[in-house]
Short mmCIF file of N, CA and C in Angstrom, two decimals:
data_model
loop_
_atom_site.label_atom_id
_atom_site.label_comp_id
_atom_site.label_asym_id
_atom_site.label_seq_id
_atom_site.Cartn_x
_atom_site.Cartn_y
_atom_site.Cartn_z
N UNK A 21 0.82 -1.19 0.00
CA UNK A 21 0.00 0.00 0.00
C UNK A 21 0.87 1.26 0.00
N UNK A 22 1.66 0.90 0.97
CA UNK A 22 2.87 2.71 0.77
C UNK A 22 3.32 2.64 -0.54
N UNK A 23 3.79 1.50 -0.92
CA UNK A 23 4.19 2.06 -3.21
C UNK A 23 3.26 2.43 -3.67
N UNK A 24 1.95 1.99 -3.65
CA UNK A 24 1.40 3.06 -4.22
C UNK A 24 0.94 3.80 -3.99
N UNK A 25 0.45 4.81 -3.06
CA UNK A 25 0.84 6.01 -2.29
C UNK A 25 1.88 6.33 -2.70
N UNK A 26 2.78 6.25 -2.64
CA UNK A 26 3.93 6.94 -3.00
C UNK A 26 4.10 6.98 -4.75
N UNK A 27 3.49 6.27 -5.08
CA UNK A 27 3.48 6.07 -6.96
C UNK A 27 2.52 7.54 -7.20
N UNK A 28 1.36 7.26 -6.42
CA UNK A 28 0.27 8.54 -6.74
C UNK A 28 0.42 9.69 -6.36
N UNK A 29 1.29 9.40 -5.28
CA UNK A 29 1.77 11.37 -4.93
C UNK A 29 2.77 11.76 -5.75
N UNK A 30 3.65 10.87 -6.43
CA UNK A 30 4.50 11.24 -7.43
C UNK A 30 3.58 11.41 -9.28
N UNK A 31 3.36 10.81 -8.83
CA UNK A 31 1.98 11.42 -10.60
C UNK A 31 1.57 12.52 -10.28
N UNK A 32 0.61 12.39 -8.68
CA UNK A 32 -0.13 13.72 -8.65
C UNK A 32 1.40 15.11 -8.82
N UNK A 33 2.24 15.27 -8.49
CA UNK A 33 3.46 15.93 -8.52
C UNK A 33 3.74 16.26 -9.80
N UNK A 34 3.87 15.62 -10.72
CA UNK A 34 4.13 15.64 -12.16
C UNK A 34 3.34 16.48 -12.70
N UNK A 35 2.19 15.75 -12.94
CA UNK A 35 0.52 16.51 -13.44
C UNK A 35 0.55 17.37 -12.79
N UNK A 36 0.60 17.70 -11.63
CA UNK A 36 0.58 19.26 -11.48
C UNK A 36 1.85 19.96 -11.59
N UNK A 37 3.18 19.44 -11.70
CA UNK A 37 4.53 20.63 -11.87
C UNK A 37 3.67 20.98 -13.63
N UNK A 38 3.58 19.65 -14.02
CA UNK A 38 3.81 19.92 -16.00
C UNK A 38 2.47 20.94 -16.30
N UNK A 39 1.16 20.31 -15.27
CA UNK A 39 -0.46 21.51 -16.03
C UNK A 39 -0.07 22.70 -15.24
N UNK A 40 0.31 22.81 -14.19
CA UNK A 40 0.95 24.51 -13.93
C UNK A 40 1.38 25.31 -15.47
N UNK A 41 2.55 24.92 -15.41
CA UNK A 41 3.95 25.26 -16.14
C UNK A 41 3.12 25.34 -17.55
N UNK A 42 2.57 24.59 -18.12
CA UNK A 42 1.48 24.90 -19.09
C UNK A 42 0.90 25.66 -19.55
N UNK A 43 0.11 25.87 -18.22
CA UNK A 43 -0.75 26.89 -18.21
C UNK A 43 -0.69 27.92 -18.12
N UNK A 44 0.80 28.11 -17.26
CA UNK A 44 1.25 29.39 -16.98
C UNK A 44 2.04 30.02 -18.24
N UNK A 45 2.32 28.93 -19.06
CA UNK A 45 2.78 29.51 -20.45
C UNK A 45 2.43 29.91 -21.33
N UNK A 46 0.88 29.01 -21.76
CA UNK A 46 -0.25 29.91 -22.22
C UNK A 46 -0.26 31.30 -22.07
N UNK A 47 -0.89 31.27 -20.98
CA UNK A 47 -0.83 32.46 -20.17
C UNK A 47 0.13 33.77 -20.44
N UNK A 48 1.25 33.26 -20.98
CA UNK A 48 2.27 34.40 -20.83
C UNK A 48 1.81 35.36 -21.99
N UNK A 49 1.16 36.44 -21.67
CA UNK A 49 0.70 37.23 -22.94
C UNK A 49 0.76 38.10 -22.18
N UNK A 50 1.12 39.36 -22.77
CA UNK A 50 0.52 41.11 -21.53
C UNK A 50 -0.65 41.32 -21.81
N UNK A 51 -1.38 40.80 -22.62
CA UNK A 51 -2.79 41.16 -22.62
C UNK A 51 -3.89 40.20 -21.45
N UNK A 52 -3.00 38.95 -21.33
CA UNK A 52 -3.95 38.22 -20.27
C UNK A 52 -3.20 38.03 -18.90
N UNK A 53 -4.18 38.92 -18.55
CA UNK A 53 -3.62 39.58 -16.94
C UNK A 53 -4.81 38.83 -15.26
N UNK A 54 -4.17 37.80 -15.17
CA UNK A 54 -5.51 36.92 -13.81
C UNK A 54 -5.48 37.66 -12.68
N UNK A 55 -6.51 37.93 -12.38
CA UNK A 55 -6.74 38.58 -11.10
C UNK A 55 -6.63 37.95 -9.68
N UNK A 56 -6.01 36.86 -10.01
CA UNK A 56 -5.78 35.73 -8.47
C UNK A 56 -4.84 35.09 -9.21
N UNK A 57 -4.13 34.15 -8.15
CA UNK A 57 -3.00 33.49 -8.37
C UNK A 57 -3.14 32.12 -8.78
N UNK A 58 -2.73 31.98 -9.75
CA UNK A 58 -2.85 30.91 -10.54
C UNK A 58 -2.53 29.88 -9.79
N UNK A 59 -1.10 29.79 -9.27
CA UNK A 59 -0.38 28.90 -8.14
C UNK A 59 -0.74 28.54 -7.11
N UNK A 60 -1.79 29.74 -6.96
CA UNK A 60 -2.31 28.56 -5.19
C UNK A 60 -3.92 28.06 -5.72
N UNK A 61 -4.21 28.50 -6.84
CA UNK A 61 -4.99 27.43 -7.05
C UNK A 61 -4.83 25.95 -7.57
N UNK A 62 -3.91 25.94 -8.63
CA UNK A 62 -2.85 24.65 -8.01
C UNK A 62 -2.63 23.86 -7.13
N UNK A 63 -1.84 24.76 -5.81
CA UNK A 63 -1.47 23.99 -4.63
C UNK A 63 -2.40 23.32 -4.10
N UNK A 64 -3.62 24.22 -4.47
CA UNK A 64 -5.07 24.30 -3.42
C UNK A 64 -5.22 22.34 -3.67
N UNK A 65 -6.00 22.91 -5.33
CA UNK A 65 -6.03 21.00 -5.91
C UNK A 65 -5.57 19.84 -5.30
N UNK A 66 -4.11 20.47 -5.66
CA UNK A 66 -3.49 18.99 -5.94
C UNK A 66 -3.32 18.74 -4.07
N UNK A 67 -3.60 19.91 -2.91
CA UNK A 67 -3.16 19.06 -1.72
C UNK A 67 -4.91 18.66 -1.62
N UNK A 68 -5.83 19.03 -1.60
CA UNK A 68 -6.84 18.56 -1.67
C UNK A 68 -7.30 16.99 -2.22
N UNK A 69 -6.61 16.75 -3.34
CA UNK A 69 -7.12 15.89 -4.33
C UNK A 69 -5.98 14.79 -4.04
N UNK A 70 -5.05 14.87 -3.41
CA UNK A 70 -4.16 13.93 -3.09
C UNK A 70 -4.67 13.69 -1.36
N UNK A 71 -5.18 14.45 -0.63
CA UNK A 71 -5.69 14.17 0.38
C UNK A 71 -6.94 13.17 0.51
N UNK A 72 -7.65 13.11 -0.97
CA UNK A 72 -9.16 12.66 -0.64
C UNK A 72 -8.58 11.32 -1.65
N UNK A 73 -7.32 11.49 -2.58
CA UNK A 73 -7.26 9.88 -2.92
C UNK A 73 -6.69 9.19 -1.40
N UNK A 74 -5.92 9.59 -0.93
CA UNK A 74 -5.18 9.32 0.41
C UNK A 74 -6.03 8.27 1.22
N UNK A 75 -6.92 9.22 1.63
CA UNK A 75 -8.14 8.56 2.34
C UNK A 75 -8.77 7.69 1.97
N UNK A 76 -9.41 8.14 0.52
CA UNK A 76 -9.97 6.74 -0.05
C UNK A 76 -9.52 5.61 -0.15
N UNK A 77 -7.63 5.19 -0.42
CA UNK A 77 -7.10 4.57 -0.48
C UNK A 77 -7.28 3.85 0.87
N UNK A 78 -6.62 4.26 2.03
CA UNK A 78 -7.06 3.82 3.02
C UNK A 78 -8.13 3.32 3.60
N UNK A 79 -9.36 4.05 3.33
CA UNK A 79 -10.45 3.53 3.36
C UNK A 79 -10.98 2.25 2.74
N UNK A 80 -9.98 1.69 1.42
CA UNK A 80 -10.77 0.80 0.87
C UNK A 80 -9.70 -0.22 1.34
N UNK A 81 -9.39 0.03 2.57
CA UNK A 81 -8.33 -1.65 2.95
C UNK A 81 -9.45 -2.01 4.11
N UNK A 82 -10.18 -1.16 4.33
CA UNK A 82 -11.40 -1.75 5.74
C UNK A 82 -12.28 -2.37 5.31
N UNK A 83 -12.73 -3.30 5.73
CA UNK A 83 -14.20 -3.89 5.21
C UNK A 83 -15.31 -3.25 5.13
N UNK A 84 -15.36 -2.44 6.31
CA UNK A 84 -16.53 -1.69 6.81
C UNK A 84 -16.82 -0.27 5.81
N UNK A 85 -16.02 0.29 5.33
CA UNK A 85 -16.08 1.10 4.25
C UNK A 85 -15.78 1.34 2.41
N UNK A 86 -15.45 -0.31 2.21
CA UNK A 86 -15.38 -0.41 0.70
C UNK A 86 -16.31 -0.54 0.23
N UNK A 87 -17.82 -0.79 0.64
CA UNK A 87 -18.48 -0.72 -0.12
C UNK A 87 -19.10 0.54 -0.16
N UNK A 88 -18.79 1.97 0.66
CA UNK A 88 -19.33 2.82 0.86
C UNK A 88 -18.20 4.01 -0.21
N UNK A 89 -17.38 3.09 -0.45
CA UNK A 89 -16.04 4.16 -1.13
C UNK A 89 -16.76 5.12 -2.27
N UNK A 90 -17.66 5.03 -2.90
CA UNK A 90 -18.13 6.41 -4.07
C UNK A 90 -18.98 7.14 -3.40
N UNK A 91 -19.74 6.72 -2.41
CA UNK A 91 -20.41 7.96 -1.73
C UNK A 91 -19.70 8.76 -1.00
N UNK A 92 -18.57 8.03 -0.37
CA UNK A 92 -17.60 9.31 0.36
C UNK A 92 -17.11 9.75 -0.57
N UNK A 93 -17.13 9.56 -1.58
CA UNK A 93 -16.01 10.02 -2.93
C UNK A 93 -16.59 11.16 -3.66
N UNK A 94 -18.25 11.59 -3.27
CA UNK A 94 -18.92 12.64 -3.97
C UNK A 94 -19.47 13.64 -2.77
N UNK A 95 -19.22 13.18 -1.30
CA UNK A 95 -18.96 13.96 0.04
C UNK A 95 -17.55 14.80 -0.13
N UNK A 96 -16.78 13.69 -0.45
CA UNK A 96 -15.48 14.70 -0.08
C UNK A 96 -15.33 16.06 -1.52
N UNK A 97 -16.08 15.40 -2.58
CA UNK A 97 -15.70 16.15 -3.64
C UNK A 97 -16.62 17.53 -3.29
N UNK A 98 -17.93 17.25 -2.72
CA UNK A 98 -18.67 18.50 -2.05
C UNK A 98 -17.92 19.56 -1.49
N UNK A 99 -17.07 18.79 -0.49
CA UNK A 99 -16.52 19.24 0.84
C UNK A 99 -15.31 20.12 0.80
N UNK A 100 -14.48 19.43 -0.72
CA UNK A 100 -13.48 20.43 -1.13
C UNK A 100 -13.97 21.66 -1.90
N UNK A 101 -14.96 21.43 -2.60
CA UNK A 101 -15.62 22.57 -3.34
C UNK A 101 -15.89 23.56 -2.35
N UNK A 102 -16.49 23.44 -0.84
CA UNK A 102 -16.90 24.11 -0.24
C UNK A 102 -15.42 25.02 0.78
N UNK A 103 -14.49 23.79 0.87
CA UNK A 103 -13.16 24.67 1.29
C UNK A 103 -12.65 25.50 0.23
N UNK A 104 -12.92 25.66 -1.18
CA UNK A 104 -12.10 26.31 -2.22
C UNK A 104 -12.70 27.29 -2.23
N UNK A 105 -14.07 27.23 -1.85
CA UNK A 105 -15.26 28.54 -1.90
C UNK A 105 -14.49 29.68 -0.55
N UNK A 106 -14.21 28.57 0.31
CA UNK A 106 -13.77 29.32 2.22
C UNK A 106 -12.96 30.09 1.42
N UNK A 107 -11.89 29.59 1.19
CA UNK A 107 -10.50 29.77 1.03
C UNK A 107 -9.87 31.18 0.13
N UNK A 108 -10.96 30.97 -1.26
CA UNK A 108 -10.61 31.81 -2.02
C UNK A 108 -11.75 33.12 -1.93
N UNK A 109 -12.50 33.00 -1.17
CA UNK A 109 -13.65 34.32 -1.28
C UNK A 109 -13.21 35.48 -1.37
N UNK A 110 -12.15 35.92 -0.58
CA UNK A 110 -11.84 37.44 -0.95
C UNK A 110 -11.02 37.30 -2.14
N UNK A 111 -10.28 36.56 -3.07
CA UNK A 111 -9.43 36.70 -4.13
C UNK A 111 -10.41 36.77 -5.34
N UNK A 112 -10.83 35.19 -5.28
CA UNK A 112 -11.78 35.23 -6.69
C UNK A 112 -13.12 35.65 -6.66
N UNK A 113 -13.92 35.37 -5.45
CA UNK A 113 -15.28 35.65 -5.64
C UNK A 113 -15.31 36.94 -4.88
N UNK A 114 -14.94 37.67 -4.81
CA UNK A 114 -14.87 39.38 -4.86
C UNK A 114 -15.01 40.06 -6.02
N UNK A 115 -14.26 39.23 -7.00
CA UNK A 115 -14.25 40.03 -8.47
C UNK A 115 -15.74 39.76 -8.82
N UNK A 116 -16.75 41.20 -9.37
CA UNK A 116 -17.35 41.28 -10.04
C UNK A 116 -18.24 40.35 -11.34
N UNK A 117 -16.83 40.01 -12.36
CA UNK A 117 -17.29 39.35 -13.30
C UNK A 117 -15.65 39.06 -13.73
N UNK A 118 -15.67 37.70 -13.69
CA UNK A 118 -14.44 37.05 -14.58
C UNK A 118 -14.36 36.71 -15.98
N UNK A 119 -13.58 37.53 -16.93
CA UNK A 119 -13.44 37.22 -18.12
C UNK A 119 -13.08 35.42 -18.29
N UNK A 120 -13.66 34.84 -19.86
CA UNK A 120 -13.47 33.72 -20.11
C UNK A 120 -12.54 32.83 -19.72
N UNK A 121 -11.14 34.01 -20.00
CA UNK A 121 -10.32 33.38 -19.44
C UNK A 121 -9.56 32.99 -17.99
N UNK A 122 -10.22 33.84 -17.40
CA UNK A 122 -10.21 33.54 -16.10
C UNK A 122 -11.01 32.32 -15.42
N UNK A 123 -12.12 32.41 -16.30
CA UNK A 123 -13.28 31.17 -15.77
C UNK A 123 -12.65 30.15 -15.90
N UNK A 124 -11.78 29.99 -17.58
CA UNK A 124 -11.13 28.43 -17.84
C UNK A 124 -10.17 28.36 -17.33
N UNK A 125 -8.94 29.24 -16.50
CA UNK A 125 -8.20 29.19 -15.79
C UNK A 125 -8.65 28.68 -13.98
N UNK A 126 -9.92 28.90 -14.26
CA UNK A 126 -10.25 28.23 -13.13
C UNK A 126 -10.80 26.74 -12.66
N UNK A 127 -11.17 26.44 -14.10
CA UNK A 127 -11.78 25.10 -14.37
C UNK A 127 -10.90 24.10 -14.19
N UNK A 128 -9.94 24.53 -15.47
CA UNK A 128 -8.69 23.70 -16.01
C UNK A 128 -8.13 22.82 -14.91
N UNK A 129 -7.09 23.69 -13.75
CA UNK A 129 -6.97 22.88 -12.70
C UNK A 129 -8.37 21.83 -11.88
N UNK A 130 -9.33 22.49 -11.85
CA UNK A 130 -10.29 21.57 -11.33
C UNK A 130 -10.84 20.08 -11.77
N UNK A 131 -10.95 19.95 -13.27
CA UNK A 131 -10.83 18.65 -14.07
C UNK A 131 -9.74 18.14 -14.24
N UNK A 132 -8.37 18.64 -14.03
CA UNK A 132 -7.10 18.05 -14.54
C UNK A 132 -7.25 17.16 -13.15
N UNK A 133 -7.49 17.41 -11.79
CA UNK A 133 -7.18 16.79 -10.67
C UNK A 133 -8.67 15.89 -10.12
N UNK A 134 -9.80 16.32 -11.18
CA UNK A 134 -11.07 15.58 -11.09
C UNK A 134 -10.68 14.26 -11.79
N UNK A 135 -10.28 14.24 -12.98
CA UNK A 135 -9.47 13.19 -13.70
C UNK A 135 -9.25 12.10 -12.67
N UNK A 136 -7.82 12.70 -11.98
CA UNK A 136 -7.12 11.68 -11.89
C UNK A 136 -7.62 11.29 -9.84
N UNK A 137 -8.50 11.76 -9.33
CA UNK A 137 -9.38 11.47 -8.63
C UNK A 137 -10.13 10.21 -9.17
N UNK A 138 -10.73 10.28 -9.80
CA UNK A 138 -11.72 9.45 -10.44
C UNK A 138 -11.11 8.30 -11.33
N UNK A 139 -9.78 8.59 -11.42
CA UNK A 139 -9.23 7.67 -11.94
C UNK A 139 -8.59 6.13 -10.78
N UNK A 140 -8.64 7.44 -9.54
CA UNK A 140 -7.93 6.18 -8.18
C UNK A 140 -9.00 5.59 -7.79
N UNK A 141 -10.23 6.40 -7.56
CA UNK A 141 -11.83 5.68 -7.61
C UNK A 141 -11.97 4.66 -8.56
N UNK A 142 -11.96 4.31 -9.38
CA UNK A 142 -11.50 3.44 -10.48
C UNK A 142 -10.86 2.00 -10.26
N UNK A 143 -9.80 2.95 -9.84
CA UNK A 143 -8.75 1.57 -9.77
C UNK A 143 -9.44 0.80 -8.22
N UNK A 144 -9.55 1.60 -7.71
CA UNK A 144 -10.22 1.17 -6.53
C UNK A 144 -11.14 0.59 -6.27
N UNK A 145 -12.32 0.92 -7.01
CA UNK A 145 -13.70 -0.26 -7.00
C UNK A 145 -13.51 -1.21 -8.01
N UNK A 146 -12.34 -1.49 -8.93
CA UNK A 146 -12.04 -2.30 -9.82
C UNK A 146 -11.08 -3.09 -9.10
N UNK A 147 -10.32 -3.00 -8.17
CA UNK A 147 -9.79 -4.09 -7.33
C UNK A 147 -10.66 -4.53 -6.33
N UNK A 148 -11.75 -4.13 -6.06
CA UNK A 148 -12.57 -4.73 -4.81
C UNK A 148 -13.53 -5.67 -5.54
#
């Protein structure tokens, strides 16, 4: 169980050094200027989304909770949505109205780490 834990925090690491660095290159234009920091929405993700595979992982070595593993899996996905809401209220949801590209700068990280969430969910009810 620690290799892979340790396999998935090193992917999750990757996928997020390489969709940062990406994105942030896109990005490099003087005309497209983000009004919040790209980077800690990043950090935000990937410690979030490596926290709730974490758990799940763990969770699915108990008896008592593998068969419950996708309903905690759409609790916790609630639960981070609702810390990203805490977290970022005065940065992003202060602004008025976010241009397009701000919206997909906000998405982007959110499916890149929904992915591979749903991908350990996966592997996970496919070994049980």
């Amino acid at each position: 169980m620690i290799k892979r834990v340790i396999s998935y925090f090193l992917v999750f690491i990757i996928v997020a050094i390489a969709t940062y660095f990406s994105h942030d290159y896109f990005l490099d234009n003087p005309k497209v200027v983000l009004r919040f920091s790209l980077l800690e929405i990043y950090i935000f993700h990937f410690f979030a989304s490596f926290i709730i595979s974490l758990g799940l992982i763990l969770l699915s070595n108990t008896e008592r909770w593998v068969n419950q593993i996708g309903f905690i899996y759409i609790f916790t996905f609630l639960t981070k949505l609702l810390f990203f809401v805490a977290i970022f209220k005065d940065s992003i949801f202060s602004i008025k109205s976010l241009t397009k590209i701000e919206s997909l700068s906000l998405l982007i990280p959110v499916f890149i780490f929904l992915f591979f969430e749903a991908y350990i969910i996966s592997r996970i009810l496919n070994s049980k």
